[in-house]
Short mmCIF file of C-alpha atoms (C1' of nucleotides) in Angstrom, two decimals:
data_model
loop_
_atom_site.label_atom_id
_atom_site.label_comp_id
_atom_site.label_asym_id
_atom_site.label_seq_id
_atom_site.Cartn_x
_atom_site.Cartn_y
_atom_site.Cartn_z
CA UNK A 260 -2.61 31.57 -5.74
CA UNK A 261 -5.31 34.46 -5.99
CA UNK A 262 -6.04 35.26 -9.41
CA UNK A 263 -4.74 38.01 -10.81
CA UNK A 264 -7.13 41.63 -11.01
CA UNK A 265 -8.63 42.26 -14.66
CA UNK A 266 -8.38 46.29 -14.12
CA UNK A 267 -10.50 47.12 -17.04
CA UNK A 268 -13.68 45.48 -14.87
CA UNK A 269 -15.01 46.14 -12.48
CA UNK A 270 -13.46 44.62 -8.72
CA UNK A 271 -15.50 41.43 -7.66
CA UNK A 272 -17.87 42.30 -4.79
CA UNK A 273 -14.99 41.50 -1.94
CA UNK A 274 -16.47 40.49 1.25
CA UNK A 275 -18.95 38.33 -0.13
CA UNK A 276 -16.65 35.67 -1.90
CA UNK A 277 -14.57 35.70 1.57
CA UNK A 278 -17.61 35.05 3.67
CA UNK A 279 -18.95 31.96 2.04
CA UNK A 280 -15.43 30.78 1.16
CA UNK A 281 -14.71 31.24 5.16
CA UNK A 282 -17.99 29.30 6.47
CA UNK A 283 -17.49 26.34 3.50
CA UNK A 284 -14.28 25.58 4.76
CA UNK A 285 -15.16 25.87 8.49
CA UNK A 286 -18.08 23.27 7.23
CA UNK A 287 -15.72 21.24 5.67
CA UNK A 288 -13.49 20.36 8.95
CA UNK A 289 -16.37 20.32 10.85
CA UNK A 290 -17.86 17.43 8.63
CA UNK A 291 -14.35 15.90 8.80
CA UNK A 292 -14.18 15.88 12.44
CA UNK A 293 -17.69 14.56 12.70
CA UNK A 294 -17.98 11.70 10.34
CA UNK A 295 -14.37 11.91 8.25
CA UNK A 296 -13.34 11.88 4.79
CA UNK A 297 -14.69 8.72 3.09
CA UNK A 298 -18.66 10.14 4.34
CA UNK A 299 -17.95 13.88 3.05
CA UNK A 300 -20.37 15.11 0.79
CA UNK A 301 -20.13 17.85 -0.61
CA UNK A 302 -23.85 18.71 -0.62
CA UNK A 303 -23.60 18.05 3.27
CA UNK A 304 -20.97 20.84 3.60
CA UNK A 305 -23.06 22.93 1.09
CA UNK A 306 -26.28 22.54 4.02
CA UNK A 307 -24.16 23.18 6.72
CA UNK A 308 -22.31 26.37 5.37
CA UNK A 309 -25.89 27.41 4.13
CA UNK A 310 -24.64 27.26 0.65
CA UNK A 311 -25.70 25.66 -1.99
CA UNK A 312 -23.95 23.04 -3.78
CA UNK A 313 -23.34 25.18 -7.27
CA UNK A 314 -21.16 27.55 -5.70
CA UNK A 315 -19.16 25.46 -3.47
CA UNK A 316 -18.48 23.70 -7.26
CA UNK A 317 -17.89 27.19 -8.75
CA UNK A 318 -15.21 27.97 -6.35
CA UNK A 319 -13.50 24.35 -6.04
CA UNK A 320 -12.88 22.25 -8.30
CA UNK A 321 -13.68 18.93 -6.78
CA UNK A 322 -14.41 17.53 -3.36
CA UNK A 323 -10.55 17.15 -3.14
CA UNK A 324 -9.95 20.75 -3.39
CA UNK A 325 -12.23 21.12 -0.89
CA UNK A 326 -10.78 19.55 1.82
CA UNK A 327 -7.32 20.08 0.72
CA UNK A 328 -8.03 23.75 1.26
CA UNK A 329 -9.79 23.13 4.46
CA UNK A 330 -6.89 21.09 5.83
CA UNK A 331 -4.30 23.67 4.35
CA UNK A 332 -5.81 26.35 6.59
CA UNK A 333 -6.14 24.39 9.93
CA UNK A 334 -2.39 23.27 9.72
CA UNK A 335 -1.28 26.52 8.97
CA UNK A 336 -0.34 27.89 12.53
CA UNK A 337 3.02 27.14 12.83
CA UNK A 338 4.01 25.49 16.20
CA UNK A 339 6.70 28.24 18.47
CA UNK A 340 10.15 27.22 18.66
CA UNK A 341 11.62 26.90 21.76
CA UNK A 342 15.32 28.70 23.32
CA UNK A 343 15.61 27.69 26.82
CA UNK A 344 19.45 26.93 26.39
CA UNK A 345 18.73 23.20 27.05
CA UNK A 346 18.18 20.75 24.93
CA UNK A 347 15.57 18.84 27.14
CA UNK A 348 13.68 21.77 28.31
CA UNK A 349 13.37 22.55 24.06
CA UNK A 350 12.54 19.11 22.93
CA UNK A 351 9.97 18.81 25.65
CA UNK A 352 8.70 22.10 25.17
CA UNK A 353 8.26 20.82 21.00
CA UNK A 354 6.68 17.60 22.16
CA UNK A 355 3.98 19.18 24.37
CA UNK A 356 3.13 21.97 21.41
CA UNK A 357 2.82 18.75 19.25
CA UNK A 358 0.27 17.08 21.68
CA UNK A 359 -1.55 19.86 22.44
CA UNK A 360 -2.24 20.38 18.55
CA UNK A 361 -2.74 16.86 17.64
CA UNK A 362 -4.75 15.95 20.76
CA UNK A 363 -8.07 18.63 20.07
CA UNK A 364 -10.73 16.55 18.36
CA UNK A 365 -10.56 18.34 15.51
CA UNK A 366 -6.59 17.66 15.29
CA UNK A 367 -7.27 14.20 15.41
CA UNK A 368 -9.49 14.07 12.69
CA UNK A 369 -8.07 16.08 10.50
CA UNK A 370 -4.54 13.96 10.89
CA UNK A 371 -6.75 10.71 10.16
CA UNK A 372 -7.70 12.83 6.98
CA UNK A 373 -4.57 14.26 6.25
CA UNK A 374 -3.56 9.99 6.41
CA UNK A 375 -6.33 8.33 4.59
CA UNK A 376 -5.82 7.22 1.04
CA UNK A 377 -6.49 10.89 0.06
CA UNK A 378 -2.97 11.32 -0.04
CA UNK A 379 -2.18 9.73 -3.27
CA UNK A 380 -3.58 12.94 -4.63
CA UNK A 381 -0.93 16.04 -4.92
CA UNK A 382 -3.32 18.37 -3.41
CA UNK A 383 -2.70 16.47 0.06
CA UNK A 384 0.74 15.33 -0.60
CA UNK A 385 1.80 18.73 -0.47
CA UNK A 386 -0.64 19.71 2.57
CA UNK A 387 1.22 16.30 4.38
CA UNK A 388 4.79 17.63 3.40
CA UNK A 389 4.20 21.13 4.80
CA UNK A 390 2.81 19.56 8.13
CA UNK A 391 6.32 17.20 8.18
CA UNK A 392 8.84 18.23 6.52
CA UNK A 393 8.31 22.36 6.89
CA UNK A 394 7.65 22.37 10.24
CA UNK A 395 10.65 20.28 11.38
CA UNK A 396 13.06 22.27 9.02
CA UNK A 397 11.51 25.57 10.95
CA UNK A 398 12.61 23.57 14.49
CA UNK A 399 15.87 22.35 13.58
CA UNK A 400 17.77 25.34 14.98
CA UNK A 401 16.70 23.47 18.56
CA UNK A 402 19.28 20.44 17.50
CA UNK A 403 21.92 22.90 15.95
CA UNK A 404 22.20 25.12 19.07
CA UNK A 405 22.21 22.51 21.68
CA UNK A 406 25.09 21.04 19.53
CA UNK A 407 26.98 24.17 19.47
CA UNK A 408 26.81 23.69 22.86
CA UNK A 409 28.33 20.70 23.59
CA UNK A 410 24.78 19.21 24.36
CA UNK A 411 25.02 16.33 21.66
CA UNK A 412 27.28 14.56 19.85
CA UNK A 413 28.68 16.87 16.62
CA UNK A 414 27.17 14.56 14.00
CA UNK A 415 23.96 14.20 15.09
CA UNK A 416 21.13 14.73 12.34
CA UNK A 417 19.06 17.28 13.11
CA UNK A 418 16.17 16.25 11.31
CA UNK A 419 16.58 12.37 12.06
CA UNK A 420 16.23 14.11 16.26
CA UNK A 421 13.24 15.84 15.26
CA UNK A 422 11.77 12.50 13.76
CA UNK A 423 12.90 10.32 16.92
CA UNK A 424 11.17 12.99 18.90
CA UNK A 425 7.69 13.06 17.02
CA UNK A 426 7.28 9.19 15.97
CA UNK A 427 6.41 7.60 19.19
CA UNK A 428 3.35 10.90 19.66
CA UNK A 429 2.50 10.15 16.31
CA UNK A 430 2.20 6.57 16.73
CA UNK A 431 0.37 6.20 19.38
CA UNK A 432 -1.98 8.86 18.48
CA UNK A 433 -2.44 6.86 14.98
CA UNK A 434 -1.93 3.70 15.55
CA UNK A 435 -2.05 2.15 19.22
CA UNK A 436 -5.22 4.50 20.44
CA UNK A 437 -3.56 5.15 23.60
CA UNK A 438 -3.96 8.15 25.13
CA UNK A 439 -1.84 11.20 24.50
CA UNK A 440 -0.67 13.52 27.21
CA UNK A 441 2.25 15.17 28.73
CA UNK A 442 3.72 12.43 29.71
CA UNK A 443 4.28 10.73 26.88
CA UNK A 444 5.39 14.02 25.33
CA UNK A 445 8.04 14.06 27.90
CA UNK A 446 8.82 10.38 27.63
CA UNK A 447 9.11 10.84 23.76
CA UNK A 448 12.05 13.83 24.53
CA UNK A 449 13.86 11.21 26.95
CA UNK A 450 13.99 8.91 23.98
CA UNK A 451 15.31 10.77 21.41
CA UNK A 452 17.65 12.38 24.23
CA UNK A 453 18.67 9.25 24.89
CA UNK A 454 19.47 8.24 21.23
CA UNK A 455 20.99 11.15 20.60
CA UNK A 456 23.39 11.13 23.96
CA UNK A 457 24.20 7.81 22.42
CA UNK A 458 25.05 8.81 18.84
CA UNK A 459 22.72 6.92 17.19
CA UNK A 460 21.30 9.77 15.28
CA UNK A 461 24.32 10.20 12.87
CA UNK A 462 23.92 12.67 9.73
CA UNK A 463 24.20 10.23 6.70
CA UNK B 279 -16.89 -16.95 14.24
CA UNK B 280 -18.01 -19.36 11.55
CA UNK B 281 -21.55 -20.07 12.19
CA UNK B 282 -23.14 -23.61 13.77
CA UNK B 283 -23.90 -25.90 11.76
CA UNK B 284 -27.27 -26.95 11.20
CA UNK B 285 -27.41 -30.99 11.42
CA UNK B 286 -30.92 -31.73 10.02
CA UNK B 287 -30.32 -29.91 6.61
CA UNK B 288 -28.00 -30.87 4.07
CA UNK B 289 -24.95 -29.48 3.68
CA UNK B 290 -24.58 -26.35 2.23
CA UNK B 291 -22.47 -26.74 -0.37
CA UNK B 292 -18.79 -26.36 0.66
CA UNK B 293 -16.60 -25.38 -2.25
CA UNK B 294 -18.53 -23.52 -4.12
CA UNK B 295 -18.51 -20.52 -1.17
CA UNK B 296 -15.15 -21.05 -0.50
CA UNK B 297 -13.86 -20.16 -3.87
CA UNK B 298 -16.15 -17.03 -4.62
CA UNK B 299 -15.52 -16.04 -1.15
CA UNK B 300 -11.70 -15.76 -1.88
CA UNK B 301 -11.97 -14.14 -5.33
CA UNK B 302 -14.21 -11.45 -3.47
CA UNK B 303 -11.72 -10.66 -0.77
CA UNK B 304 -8.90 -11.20 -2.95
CA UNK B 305 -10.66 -8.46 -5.13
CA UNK B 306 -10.94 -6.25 -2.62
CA UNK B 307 -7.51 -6.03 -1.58
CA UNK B 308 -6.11 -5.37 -5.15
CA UNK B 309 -9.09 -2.46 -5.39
CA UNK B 310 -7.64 -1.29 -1.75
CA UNK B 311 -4.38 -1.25 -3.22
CA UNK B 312 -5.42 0.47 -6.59
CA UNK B 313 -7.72 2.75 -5.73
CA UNK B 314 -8.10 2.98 -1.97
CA UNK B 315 -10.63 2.69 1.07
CA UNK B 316 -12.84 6.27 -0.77
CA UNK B 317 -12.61 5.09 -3.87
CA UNK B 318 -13.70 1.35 -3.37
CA UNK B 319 -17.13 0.31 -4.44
CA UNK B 320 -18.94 -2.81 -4.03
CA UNK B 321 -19.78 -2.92 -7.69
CA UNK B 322 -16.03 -2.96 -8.72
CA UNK B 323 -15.37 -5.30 -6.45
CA UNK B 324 -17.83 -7.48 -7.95
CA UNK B 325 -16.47 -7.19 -11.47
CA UNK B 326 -13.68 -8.04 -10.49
CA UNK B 327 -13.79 -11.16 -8.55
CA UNK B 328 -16.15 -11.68 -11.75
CA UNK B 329 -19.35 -12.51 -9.42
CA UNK B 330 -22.41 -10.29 -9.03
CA UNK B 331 -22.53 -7.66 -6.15
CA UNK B 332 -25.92 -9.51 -5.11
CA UNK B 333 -23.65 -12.37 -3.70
CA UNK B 334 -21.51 -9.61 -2.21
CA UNK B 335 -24.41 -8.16 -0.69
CA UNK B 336 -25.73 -11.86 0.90
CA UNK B 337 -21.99 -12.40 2.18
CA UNK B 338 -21.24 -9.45 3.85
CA UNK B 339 -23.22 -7.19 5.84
CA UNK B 340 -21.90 -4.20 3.84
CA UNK B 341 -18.77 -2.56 2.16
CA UNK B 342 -16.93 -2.08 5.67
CA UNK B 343 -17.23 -5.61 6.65
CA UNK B 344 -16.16 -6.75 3.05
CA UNK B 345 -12.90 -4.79 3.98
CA UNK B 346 -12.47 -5.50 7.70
CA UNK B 347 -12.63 -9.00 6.40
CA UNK B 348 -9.94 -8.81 3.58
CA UNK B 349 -7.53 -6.92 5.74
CA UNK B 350 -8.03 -9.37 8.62
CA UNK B 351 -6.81 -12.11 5.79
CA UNK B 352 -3.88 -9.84 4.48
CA UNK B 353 -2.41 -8.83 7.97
CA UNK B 354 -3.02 -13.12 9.87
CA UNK B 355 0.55 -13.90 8.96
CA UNK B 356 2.58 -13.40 12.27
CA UNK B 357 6.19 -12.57 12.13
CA UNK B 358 8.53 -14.62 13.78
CA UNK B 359 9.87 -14.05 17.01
CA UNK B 360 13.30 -13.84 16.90
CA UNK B 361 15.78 -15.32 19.54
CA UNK B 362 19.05 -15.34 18.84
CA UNK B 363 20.67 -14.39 22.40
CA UNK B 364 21.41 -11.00 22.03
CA UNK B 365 19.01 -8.33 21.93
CA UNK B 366 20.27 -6.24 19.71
CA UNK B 367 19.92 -9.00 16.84
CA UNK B 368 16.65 -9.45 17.71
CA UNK B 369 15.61 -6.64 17.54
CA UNK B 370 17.02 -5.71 14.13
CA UNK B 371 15.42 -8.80 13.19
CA UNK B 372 12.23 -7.56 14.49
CA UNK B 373 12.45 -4.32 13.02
CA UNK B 374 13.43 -6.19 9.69
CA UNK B 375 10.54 -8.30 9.56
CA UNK B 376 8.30 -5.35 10.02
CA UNK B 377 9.85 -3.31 7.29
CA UNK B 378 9.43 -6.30 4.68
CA UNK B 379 5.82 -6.59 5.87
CA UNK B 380 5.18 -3.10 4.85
CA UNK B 381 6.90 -2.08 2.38
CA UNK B 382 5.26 -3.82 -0.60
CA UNK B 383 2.48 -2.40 -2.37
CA UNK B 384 -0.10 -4.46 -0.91
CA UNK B 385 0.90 -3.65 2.59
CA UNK B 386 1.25 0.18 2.46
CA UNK B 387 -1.81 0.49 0.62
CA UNK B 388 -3.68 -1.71 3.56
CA UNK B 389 -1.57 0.21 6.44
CA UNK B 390 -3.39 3.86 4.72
CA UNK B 391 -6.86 1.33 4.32
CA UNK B 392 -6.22 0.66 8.25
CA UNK B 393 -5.47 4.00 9.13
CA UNK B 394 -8.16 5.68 6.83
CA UNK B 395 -10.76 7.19 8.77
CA UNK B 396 -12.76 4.06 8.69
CA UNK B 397 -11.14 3.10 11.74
CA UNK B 398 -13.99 4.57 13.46
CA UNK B 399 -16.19 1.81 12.66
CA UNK B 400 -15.43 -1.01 15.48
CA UNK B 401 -14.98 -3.94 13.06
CA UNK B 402 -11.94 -1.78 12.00
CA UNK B 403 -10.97 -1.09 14.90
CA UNK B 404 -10.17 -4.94 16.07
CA UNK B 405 -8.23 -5.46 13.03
CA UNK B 406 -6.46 -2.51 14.28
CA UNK B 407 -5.62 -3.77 17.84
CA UNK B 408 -4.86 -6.93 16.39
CA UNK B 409 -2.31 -5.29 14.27
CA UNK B 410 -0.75 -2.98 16.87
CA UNK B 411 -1.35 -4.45 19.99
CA UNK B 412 -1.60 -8.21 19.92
CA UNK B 413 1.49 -8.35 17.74
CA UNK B 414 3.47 -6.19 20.27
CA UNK B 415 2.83 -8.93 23.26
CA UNK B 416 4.15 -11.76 21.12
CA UNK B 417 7.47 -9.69 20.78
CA UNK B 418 7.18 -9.05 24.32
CA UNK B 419 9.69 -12.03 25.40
CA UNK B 420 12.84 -10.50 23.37
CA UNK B 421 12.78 -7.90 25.34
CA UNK B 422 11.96 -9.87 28.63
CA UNK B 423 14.38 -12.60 28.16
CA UNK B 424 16.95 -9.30 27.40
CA UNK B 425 16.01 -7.71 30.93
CA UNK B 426 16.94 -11.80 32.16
CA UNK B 427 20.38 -11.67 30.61
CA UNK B 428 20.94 -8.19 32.47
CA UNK B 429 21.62 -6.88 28.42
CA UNK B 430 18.62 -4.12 29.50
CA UNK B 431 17.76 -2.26 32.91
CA UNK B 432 15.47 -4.23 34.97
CA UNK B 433 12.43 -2.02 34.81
CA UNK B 434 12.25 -1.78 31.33
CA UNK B 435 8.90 -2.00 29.75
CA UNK B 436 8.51 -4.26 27.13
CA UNK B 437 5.54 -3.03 25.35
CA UNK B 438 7.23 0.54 25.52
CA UNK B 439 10.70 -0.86 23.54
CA UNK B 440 8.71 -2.39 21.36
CA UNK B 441 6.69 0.79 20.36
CA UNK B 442 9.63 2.73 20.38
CA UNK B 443 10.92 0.16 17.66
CA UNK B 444 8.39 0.27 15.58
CA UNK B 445 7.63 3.96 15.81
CA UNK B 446 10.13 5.24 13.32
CA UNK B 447 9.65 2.75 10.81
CA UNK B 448 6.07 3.75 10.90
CA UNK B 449 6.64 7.22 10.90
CA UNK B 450 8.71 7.23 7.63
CA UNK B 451 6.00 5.02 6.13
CA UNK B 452 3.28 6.59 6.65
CA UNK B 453 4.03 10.05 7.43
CA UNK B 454 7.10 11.08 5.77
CA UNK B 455 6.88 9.04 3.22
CA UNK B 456 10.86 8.82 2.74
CA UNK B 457 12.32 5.40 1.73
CA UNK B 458 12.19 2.59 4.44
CA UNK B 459 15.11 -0.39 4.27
CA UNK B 460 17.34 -2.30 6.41
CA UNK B 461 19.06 0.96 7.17
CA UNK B 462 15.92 2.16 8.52
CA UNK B 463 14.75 -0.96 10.68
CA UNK B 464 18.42 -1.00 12.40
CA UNK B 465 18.69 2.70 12.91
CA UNK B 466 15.08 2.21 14.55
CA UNK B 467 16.74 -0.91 16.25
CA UNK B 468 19.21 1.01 17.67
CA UNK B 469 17.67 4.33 18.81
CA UNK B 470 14.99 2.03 20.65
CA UNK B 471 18.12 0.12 22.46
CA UNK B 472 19.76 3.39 23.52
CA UNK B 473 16.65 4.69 24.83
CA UNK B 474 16.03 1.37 26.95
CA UNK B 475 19.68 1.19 27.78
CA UNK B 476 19.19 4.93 29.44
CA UNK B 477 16.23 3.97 31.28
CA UNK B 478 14.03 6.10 29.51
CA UNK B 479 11.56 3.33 29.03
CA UNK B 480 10.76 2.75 32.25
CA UNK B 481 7.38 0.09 32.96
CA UNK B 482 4.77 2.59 34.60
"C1'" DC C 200 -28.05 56.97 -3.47
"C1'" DC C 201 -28.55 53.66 -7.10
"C1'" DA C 202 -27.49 51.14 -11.34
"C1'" DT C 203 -24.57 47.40 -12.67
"C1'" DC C 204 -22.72 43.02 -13.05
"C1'" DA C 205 -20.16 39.40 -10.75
"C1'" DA C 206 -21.31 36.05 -7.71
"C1'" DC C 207 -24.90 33.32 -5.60
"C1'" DG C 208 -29.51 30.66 -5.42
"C1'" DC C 209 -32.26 27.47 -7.63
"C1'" DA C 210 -34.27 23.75 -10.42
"C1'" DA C 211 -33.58 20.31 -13.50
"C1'" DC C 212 -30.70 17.51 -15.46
"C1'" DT C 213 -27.30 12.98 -16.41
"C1'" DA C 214 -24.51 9.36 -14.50
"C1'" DG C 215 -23.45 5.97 -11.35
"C1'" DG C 216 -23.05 3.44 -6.91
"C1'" DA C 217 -25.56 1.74 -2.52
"C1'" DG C 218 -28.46 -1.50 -1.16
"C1'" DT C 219 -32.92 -4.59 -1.87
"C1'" DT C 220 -36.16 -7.98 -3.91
"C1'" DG C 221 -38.27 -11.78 -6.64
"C1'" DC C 222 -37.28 -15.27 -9.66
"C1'" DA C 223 -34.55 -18.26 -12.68
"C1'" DA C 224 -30.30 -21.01 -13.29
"C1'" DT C 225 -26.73 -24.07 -11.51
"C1'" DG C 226 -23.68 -27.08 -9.27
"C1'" DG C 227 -22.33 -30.02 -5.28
"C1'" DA C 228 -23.56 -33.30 -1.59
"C1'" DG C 229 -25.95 -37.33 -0.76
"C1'" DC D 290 -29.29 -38.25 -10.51
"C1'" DT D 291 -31.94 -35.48 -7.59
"C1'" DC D 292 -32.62 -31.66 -4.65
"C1'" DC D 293 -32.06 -27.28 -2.69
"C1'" DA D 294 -28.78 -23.92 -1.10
"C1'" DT D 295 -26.33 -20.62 -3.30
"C1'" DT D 296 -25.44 -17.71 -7.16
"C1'" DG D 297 -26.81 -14.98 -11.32
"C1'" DC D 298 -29.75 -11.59 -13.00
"C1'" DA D 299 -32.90 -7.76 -13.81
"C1'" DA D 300 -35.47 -4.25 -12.05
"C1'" DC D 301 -36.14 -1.52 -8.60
"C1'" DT D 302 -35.52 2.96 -5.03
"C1'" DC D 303 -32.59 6.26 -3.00
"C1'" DC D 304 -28.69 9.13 -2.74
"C1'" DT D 305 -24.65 11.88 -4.23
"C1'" DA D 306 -21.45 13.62 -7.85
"C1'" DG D 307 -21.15 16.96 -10.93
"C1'" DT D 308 -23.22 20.21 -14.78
"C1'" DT D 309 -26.12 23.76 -17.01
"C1'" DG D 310 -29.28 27.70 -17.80
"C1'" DC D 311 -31.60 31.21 -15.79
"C1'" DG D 312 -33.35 34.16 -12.21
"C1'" DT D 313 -31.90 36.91 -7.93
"C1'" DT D 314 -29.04 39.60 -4.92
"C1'" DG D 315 -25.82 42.62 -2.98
"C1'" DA D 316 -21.34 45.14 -2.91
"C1'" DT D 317 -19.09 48.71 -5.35
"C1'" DG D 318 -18.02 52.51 -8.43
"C1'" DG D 319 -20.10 56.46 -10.12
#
DNA sequence: CCATCAACGCAACTAGGAGTTGCAATGGAG
DNA sequence: CTCCATTGCAACTCCTAGTTGCGTTGATGG
């Protein structure tokens, strides 16, 4: 997305631009985290990235950018996909990377954000379809191996298992408040084992 | 929570109240579901409901009570506890209900309101727990008087089925943000009743 | 090493919502 | 029909969004 160079001028002053641009968006989560989306300012992220406001509206073009960005970048480590050779020591293995990214304060937040009524803009729609749709198309190879191995049933949806796996960390993370640990990462796998075994993830 | 009366004054005069306080909170739901939880202002509120944001102001403590207030309103219809002798109709039923709950505008737009980052503030968070938790233990007896007609393992945890029920029809709602139907609430019916008829939902 | 110019700092705006206050108008209970 | 609680209204203060013109700075090419 970088705008092309203009070769006939001469090259913006590099670090600079990449330094500010780096401690704005660090500002951004951390005013996210802190007091979430519907109290960002953008003149509090410009104080606490010892910016001032102009620039941060030079280089974005509205609040939404902003934080669109800022989310963009924190979501952007990609969670390892597991190869034991079992299908319950992978899907356990994907649930506990989940919690452990989802469970840091910051992660927290920053789902609530990703969540909040922010999303009817595109910015975020496509920051929310990268963080569920991308990343369970990168882990579907888990489902396809274990069913080239006899581990599930043959028409069992790869991405509908991913789903079954993630909704019940997701839920209670968003919705119930409980809290979030290993356990229930495990307890999520033995469900969507268990629905799986039973063939009630079917490809449509 | 309504407040004492006073016996020695007159009455304060009961329609009038009444009406303007349901245009307000009417108002607010239909900004909620236009706009959102950022975008909502007090003043557009106000226009709307065609009253002046003074009376708003006298009403309601401020902007987050106004909304606690008018979600509290929007999500006091129960849903009705199904029991129909078999679990696995109940539960679809269940899972049914929920799905028509949420589905239209009103209630996704409230569901992103709930989950919007102003569920930090407490008043939010009871209309939360009334939502997700409350709810649950009224469904509880499906799933006990199942465990009584030996159609689910003895240990099973009620609470647990139910969450594992409602997960996935949440999850598409509000995080995928693919289509939810009848499809969906019985294929979240019946990955919830292989998982409980595998013991994975075990009471703790 | 240093001149240049893009990018940043700064002040001064306009516009609008949050939230408050004093007073006038009104409508419902008695 | 009267009274007074409640609402309407205008005029505030304070804060943030977002913009503009100009002065300042610092990285880079020469």
């Amino acid at each position: 997305m970088e705008s092309a160079e203009s070769p006939s001028k001469r090259a913006p002053a590099a670090g600079r631009g990449n330094r500010m641009r780096a401690a704005v968006l660090e500002a951004t989560l951390a005013e996210l985290t802190e007091s979430g989306y519907a109290a960002l300012t953008v003149e509090g992220v410009a104080r606490r990235a010892g910016v001032h406001k102009t620039t941060i509206y030079r280089n974005w073009k509205d609040s939404d950018g902003l934080v669109a960005d800022a989310l963009a970048g924190h979501f952007a480590t990609d969670i390892p996909i597991p190869d034991t050779g079992a299908v319950e020591d992978d899907l356990r293995a994907l649930a506990r990377s989940l919690v452990a990214a989802m469970t840091t304060r910051a992660g927290r937040a920053l789902l609530t954000t990703v969540l909040s009524d922010a999303a009817r803009l595109p910015r975020f729609a496509e920051v929310k379809h990268a963080l569920f749709e991308d990343r369970f198309r990168r882990a579907e190879p888990v489902v396809t191996r274990a069913v080239e191995r006899g581990e599930l049933p043959a028409d069992t949806d790869p991405a509908e298992l991913l789903k079954a796996l993630a909704a019940p960390i997701y839920f209670r993370l968003v919705f119930t408040g409980e809290p979030v640990d290993e356990a229930t990462a495990d307890r999520a796998a033995r469900i969507a084992l268990a629905a799986a075994h039973a063939g009630a993830l079917p490809a449509t």
